[in-house]
Short mmCIF file of C-alpha atoms in Angstrom, two decimals:
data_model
loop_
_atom_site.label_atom_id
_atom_site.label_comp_id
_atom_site.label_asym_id
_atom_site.label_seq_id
_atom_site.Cartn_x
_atom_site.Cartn_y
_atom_site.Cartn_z
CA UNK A 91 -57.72 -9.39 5.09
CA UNK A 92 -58.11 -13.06 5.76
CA UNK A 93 -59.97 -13.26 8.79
CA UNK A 94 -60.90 -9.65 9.40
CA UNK A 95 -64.28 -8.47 8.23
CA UNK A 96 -67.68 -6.22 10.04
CA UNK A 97 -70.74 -8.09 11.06
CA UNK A 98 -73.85 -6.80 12.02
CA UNK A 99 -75.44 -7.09 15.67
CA UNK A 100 -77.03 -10.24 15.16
CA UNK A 101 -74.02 -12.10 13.73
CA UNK A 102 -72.21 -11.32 16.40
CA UNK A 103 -74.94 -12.48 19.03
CA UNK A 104 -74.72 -14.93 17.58
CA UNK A 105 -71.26 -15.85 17.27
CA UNK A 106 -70.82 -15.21 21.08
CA UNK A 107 -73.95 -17.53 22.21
CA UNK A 108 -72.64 -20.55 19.88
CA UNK A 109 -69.53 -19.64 22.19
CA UNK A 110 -70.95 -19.90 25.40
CA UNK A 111 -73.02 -23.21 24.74
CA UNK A 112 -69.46 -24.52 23.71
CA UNK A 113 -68.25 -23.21 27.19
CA UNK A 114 -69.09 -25.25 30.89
CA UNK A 115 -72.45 -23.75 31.82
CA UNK A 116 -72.03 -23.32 36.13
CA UNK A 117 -75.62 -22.61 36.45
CA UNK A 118 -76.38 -25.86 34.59
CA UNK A 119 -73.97 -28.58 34.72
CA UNK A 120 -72.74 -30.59 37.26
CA UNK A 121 -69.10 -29.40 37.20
CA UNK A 122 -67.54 -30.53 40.28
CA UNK A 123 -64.22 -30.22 39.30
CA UNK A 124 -63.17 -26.45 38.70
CA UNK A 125 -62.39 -23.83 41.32
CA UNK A 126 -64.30 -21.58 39.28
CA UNK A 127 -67.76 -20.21 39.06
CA UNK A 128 -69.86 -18.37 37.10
CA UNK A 129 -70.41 -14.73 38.82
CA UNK A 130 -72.34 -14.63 42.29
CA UNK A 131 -75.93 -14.64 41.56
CA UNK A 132 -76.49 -13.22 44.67
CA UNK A 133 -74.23 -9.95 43.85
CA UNK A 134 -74.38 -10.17 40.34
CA UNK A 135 -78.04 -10.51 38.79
CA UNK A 136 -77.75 -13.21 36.16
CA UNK A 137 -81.46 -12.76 35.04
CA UNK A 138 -81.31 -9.66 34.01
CA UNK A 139 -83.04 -8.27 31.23
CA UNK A 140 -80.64 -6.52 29.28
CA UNK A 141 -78.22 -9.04 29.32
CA UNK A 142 -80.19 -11.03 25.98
CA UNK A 143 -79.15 -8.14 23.96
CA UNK A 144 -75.62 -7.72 25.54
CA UNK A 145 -73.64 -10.55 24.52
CA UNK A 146 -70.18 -9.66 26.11
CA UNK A 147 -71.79 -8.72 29.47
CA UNK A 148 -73.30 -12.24 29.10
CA UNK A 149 -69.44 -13.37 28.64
CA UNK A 150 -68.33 -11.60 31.88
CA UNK A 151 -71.22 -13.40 33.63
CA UNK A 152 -70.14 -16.75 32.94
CA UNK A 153 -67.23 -15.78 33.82
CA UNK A 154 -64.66 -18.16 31.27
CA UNK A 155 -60.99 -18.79 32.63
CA UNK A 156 -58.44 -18.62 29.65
CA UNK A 157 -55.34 -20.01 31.56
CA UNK A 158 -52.70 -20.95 28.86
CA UNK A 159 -52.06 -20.52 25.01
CA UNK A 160 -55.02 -21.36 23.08
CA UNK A 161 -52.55 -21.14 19.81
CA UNK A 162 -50.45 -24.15 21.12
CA UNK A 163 -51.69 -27.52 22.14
CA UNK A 164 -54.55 -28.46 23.93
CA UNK A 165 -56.54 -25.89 26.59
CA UNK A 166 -59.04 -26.49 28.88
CA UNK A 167 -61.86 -28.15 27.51
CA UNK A 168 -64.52 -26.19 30.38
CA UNK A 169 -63.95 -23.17 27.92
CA UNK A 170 -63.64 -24.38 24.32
CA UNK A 171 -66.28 -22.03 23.37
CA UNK A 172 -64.60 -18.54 23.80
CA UNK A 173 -61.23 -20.25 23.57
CA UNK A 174 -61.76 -20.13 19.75
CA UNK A 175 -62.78 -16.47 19.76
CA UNK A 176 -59.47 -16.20 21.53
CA UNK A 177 -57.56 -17.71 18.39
CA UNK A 178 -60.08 -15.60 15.80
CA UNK A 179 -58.36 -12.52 17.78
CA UNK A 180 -55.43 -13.32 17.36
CA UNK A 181 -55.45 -14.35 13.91
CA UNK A 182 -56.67 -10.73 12.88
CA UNK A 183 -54.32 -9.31 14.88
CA UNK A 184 -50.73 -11.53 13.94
CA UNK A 185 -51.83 -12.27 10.38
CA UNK A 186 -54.53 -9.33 9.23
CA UNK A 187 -52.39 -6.61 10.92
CA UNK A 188 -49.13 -7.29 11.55
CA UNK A 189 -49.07 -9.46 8.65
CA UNK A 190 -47.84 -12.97 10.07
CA UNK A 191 -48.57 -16.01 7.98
CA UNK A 192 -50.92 -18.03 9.48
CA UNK A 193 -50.18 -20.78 12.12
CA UNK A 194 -46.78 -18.98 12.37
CA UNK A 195 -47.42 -17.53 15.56
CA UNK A 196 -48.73 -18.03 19.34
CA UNK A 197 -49.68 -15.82 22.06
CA UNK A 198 -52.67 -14.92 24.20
CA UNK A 199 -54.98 -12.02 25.56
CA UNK A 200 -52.71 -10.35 28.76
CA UNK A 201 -53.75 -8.69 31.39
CA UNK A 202 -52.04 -5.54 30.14
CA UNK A 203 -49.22 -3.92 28.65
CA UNK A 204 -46.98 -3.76 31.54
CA UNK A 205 -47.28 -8.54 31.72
CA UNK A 206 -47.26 -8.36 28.06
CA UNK A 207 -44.07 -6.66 27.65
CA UNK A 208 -42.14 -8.80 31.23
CA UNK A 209 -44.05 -12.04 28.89
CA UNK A 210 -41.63 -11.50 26.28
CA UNK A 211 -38.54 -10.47 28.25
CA UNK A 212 -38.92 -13.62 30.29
CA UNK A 213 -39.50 -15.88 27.15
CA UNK A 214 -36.51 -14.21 25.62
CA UNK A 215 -34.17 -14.44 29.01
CA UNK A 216 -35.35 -18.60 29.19
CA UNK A 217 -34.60 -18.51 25.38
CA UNK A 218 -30.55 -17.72 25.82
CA UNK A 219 -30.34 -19.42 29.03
CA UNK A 220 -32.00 -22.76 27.58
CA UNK A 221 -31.01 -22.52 23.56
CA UNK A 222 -27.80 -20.43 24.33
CA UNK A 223 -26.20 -21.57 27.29
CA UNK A 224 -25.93 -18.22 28.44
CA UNK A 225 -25.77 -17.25 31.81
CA UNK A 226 -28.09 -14.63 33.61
CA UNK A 227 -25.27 -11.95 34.07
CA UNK A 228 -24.17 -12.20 29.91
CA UNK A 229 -27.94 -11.03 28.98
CA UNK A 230 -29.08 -7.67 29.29
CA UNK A 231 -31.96 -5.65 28.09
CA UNK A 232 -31.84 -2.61 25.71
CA UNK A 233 -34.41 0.13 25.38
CA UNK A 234 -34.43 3.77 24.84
CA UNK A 235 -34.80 6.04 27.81
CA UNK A 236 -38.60 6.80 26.45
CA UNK A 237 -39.50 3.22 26.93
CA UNK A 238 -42.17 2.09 29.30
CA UNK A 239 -41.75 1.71 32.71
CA UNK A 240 -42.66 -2.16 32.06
CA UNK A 241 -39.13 -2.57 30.89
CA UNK A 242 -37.42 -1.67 34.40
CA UNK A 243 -39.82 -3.52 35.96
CA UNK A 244 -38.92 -6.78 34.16
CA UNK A 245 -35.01 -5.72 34.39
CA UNK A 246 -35.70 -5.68 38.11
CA UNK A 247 -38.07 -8.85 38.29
CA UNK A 248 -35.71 -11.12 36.13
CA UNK A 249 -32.49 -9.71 37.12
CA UNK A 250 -31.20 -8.72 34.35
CA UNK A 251 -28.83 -5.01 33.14
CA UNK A 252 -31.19 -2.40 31.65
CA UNK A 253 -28.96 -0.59 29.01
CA UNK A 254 -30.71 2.89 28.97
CA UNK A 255 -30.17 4.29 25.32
CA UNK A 256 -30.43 8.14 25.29
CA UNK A 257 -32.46 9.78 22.64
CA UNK A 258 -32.60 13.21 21.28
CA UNK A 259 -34.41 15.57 23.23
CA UNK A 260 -36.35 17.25 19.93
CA UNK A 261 -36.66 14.36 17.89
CA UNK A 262 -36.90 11.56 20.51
CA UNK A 263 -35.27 9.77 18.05
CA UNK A 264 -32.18 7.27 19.42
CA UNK A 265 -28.87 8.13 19.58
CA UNK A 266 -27.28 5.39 17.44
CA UNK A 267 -23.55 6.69 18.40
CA UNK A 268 -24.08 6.25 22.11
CA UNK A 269 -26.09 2.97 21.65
CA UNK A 270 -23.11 1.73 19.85
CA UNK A 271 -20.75 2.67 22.45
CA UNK A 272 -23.22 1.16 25.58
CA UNK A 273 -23.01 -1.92 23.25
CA UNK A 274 -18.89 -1.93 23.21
CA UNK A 275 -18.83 -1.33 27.34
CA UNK A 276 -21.52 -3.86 27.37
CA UNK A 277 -19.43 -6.21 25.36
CA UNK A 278 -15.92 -5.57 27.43
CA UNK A 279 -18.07 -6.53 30.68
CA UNK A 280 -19.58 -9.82 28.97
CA UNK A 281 -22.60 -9.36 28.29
CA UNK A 282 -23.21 -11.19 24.60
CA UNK A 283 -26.70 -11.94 24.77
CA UNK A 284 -29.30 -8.94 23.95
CA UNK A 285 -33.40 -8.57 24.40
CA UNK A 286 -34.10 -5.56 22.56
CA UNK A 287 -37.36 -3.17 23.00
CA UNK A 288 -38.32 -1.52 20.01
CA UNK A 289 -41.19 1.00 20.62
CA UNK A 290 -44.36 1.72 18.67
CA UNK A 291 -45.64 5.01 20.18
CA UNK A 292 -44.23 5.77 23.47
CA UNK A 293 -46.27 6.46 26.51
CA UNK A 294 -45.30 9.69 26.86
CA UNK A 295 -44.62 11.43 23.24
CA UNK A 296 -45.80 8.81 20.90
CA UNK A 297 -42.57 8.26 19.21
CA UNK A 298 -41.39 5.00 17.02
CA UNK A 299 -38.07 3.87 17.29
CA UNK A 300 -36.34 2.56 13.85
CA UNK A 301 -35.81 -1.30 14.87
CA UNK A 302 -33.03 -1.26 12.09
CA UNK A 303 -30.64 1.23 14.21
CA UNK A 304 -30.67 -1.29 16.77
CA UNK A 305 -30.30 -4.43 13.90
CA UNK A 306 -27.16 -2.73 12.33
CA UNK A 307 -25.16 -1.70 15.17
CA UNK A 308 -25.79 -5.46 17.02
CA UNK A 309 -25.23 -7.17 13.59
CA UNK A 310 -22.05 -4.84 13.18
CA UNK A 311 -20.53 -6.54 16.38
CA UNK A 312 -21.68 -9.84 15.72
CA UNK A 313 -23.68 -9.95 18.76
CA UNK A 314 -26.75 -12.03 19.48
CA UNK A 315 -30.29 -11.00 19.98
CA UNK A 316 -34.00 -10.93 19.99
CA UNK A 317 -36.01 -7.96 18.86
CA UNK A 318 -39.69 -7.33 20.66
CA UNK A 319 -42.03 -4.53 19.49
CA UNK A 320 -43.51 -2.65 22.18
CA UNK A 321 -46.77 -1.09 20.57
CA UNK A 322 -49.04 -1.41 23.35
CA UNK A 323 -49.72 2.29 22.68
CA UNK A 324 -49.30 2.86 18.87
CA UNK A 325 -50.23 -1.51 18.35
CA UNK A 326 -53.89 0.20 16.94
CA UNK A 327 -52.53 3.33 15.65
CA UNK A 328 -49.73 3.10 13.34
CA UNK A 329 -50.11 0.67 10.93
CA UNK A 330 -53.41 2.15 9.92
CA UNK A 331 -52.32 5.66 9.73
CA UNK A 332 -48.79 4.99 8.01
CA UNK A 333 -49.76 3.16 4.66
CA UNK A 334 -45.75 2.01 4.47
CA UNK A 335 -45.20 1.01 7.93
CA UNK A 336 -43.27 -2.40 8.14
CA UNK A 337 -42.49 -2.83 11.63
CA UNK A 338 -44.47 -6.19 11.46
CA UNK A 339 -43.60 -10.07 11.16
CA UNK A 340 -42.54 -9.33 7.23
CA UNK A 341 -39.25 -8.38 8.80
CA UNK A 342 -37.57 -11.89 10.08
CA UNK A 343 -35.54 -10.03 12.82
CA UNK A 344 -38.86 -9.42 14.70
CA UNK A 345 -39.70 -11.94 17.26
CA UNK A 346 -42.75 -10.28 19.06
CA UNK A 347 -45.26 -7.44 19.60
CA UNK A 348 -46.95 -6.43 22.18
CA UNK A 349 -50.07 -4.18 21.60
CA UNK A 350 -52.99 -2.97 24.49
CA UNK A 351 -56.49 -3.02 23.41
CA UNK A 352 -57.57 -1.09 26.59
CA UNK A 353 -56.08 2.26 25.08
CA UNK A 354 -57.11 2.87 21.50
CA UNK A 355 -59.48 -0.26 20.87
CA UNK A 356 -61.29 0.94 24.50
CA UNK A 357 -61.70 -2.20 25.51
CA UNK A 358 -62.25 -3.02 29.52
CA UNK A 359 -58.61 -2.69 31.48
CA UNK A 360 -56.52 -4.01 31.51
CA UNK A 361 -56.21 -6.01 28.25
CA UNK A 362 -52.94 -6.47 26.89
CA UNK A 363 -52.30 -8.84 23.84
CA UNK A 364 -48.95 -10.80 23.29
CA UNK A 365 -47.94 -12.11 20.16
CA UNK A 366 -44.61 -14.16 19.33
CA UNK A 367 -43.48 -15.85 16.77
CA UNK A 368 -43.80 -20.20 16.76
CA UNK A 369 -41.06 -21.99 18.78
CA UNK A 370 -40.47 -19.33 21.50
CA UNK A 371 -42.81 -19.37 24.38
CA UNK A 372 -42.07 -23.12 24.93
CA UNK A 373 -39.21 -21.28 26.77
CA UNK A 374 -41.89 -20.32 29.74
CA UNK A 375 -43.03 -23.53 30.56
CA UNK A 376 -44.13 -23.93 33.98
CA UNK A 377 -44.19 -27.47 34.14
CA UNK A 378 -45.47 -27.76 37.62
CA UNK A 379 -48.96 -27.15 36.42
CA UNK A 380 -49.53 -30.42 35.78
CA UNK A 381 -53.48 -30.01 36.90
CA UNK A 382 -54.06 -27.56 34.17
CA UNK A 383 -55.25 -29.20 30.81
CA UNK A 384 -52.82 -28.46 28.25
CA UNK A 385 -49.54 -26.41 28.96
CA UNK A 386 -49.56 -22.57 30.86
CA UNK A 387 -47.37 -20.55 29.41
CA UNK A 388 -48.41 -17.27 30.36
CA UNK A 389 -46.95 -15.37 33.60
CA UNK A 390 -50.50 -14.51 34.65
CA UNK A 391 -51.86 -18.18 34.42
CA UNK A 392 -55.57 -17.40 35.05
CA UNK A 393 -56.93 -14.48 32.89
CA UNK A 394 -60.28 -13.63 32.18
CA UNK A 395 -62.06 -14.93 28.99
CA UNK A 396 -64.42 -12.09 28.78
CA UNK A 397 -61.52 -9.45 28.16
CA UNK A 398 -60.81 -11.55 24.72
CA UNK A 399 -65.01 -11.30 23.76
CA UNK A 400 -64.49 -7.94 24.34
CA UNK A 401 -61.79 -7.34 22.00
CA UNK A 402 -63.47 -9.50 19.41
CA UNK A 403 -66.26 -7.38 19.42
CA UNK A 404 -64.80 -4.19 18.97
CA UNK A 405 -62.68 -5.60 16.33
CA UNK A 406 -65.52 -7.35 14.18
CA UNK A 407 -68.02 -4.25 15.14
CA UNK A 408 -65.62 -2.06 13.27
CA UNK A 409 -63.99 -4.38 10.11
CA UNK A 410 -61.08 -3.04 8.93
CA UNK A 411 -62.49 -0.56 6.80
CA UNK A 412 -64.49 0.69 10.01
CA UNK A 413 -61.05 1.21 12.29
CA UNK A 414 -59.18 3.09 9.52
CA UNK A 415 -61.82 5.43 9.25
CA UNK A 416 -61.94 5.98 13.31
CA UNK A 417 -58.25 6.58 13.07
CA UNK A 418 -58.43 9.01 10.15
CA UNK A 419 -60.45 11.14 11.96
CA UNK A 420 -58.41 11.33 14.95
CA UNK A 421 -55.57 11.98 13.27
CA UNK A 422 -56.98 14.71 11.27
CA UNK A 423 -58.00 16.28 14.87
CA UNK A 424 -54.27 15.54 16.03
CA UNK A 425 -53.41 17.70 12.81
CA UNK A 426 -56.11 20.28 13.56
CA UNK A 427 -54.44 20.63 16.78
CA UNK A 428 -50.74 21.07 15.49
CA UNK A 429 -51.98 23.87 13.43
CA UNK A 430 -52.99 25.88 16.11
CA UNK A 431 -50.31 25.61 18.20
CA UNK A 432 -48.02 26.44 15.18
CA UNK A 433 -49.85 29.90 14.51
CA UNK A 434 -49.18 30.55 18.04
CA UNK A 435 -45.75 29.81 17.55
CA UNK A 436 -45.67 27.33 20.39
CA UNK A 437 -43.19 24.39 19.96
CA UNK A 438 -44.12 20.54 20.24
CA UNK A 439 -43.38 17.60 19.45
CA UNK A 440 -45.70 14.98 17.29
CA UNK A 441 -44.87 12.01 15.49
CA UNK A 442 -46.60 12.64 12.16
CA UNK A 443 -48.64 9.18 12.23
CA UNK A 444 -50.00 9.25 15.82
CA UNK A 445 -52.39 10.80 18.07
CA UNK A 446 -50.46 12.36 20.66
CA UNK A 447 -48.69 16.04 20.92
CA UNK A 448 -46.03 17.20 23.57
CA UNK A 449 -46.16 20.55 24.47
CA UNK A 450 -42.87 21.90 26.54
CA UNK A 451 -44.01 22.57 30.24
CA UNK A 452 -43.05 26.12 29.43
CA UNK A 453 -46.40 26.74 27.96
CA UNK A 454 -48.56 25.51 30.40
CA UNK A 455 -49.69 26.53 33.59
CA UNK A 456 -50.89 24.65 36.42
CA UNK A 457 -54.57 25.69 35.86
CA UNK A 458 -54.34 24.59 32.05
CA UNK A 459 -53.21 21.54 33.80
CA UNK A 460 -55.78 20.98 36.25
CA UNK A 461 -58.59 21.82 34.30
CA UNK A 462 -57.91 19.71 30.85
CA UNK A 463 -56.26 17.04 33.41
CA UNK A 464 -52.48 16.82 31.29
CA UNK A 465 -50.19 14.59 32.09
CA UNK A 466 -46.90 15.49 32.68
CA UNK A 467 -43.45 13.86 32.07
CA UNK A 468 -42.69 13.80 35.08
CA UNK A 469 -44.72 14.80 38.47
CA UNK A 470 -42.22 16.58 40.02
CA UNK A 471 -39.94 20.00 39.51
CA UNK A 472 -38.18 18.21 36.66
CA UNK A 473 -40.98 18.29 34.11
CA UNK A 474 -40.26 18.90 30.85
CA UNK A 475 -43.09 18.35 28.46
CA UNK A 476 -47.36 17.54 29.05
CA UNK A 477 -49.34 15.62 26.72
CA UNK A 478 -52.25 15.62 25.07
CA UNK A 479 -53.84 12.47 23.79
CA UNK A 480 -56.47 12.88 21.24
CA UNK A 481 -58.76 9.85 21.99
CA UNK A 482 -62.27 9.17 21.13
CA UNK A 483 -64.15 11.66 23.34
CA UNK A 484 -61.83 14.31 22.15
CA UNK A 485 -63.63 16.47 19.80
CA UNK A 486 -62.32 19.22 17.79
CA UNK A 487 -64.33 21.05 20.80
CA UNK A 488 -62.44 20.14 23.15
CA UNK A 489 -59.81 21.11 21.87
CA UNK A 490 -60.74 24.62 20.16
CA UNK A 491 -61.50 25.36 24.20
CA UNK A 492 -58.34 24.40 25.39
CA UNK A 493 -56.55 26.86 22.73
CA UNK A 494 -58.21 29.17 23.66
CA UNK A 495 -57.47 29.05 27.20
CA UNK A 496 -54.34 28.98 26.05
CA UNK A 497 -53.97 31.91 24.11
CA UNK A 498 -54.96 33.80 27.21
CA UNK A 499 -52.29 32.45 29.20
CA UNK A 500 -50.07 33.71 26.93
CA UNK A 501 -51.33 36.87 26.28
CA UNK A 502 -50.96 36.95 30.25
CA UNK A 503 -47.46 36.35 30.22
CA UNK A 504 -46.52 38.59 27.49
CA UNK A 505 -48.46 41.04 29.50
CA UNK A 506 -46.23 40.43 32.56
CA UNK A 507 -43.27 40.57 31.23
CA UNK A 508 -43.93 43.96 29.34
CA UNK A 509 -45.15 45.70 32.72
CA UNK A 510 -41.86 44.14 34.60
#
């Protein structure tokens, strides 16, 4: 780890005061300039207390505006201070994590998942239009049907075809002959220009997608594209619990990730983080923002400096060492879980390095539902599957109660049906 390490309390004070004297002080200065503010004193109680011993509570105080890409150019010089502890993210994250060399990268702290993913999409649409020459109606998106709603979103903002790539309903694994063919129709109507959405961990079941199955079939037609990473779930998951994972910047053909720190990492929502490789987000330019210091190159412009403190301390609170641990143990509840449900012969589905189990609808009844609030698939009469998510505040507890309950249910049903 090069810039990934655990420091105590006081280190990271610290750290975050040096940050803030670096920053504009609004309570201070005469800064006449900015259409920005430190919190409202008369709302917001600047003097309290407790804030000398909570640094990133002091951060959402002062109330730092990140607009732009700290990682490229110049920024605003009002927020130099927490600007760097911007790039210090980001550097554990690209290089310490997802193994990027260093200064090969740019990106920024989102305001969630959902930008983070349209971020890319966009960059990647500009990227063919501007590099390529292609027009809008030869580009289309591909993503399995399990993707994130994010990725019809950004179909629909940016105009573009989503090709929907069916997956196997066990396995939620691709199918690679029916991508192939969606390629082939896609190629007879002229589309030759491809974004692809590779998922770490989706929403619903967890599951990671092989980026190679989409590599080999679009390097089989000779075909053009750019390959994103969508681990906003699995981002903080997978590449600690699966020693040989390698969906990371070690393989050329990935251009980008995008990873939430408001899910596992628990920090404030919505905090997305997007990460590309160097030479690509010049594609989102706006220009026109010829006020703001430096170039913005983000779709949300402003974006709150206090979400990227937060981050940073979770991330240096923990170390590395610190954050494999945390995910060891939930996955060894995740596995405690699977057990159970296999000596009561109930089916589900669980990608063996995350945190999240499927169970078929089948098995659960409404009140199971409502009381250990399960999400469904879908929330209508066309559910197939609930999850569970095994998160920090799910103890083995939890979820020793919840078989339980379960086990009744189905002694229940068995009951029925023997007395009909």
């Amino acid at each position: 780890m090069q810039f990934w390490k655990k420091l105590s309390q006081t280190e990271r004070q610290e750290r975050i005061q040096k940050a803030l004297d670096e920053n504009v002080n609004f309570a201070k200065d005469t800064s006449l300039g900015y259409p920005a503010s430190k919190l409202d004193g008369k709302v917001f109680n600047s003097d309290a207390p407790f804030l000398k011993d909570a640094p990133t509570l002091q951060t959402y105080v002062a109330n730092p505006n990140h607009i732009g890409c700290h990682t490229l150019g110049t920024s605003e010089k009002a927020f130099k201070g927490t600007q760097e502890m911007e790039r210090e993210v980001l550097n554990v994250l690209a290089v310490d994590i997802f193994k990027a060399e260093p200064d090969s990268f740019d990106g920024y702290i989102a305001p969630g998942g959902t930008e983070a993913n349209i971020q890319a999409i966009w960059m990647y649409r500009n990227y063919f239009i501007y590099k390529q020459n292609a027009r809008p109606s030869e580009i289309a998106i591909i993503a399995s049907e399990d993707t994130h709603y994010s990725i019809p979103k950004a179909a629909n903002l940016l105009m573009l075809d989503w090709l929907k790539i069916p997956i196997d309903f066990e396995t939620r694994v691709i199918d690679i002959f029916a991508l192939e063919n969606i390629i082939i129709n896609a190629k007879e109507r002229g589309e030759k220009y491809f974004i692809v959405v590779s998922n770490m961990g989706t929403t619903m079941f967890g599951a990671v997608d092989n980026p190679d199955d989409y590599i080999q079939v679009l390097e089989k037609h000779n075909l053009k594209y750019k390959l994103h990473i969508d681990g906003a779930y699995g981002g903080f998951v997978y590449p600690f619990s699966n020693k040989n994972c390698d969906i990371n910047f070690e393989n050329p053909k990935i251009s980008s990730i995008t990873i939430d720190a408001h899910k596992m990492l628990q920090a404030p929502y919505g905090t997305g983080i997007f990460i590309c490789r160097k030479g690509l987000i010049e594609n989102v330019l706006t220009k026109e923002a010829e006020y703001v210091e430096g170039m913005d190159l983000t779709l949300c412009g402003s974006r709150s400096g206090a979400n990227a403190i937060a981050v940073w301390m979770i991330l240096f609170t923990y170390g590395p060492f610190g954050w494999c641990e945390k995910i060891r143990v939930l996955q060894m509840r995740t596995e405690w879980l699977c057990e159970q449900l296999k000596q009561l012969n109930i089916s589900f589905f669980r990608e063996p390095f995350m945190n999240i189990v499927t169970i078929p609808a089948q098995y659960i009844t409404k009140e199971l539902e409502e009381k250990y609030d399960l999400v469904p698939q879908k929330h209508d009469n066309g559910n197939q599957w609930y999850k569970i998510v095994i998160m920090d505040h799910v103890e083995v507890d939890h979820l020793s109660t919840f078989i339980t309950d379960l086990k009744v249910t189905l002694h229940d049903k068995k009951r029925i049906t023997i007395e009909v």
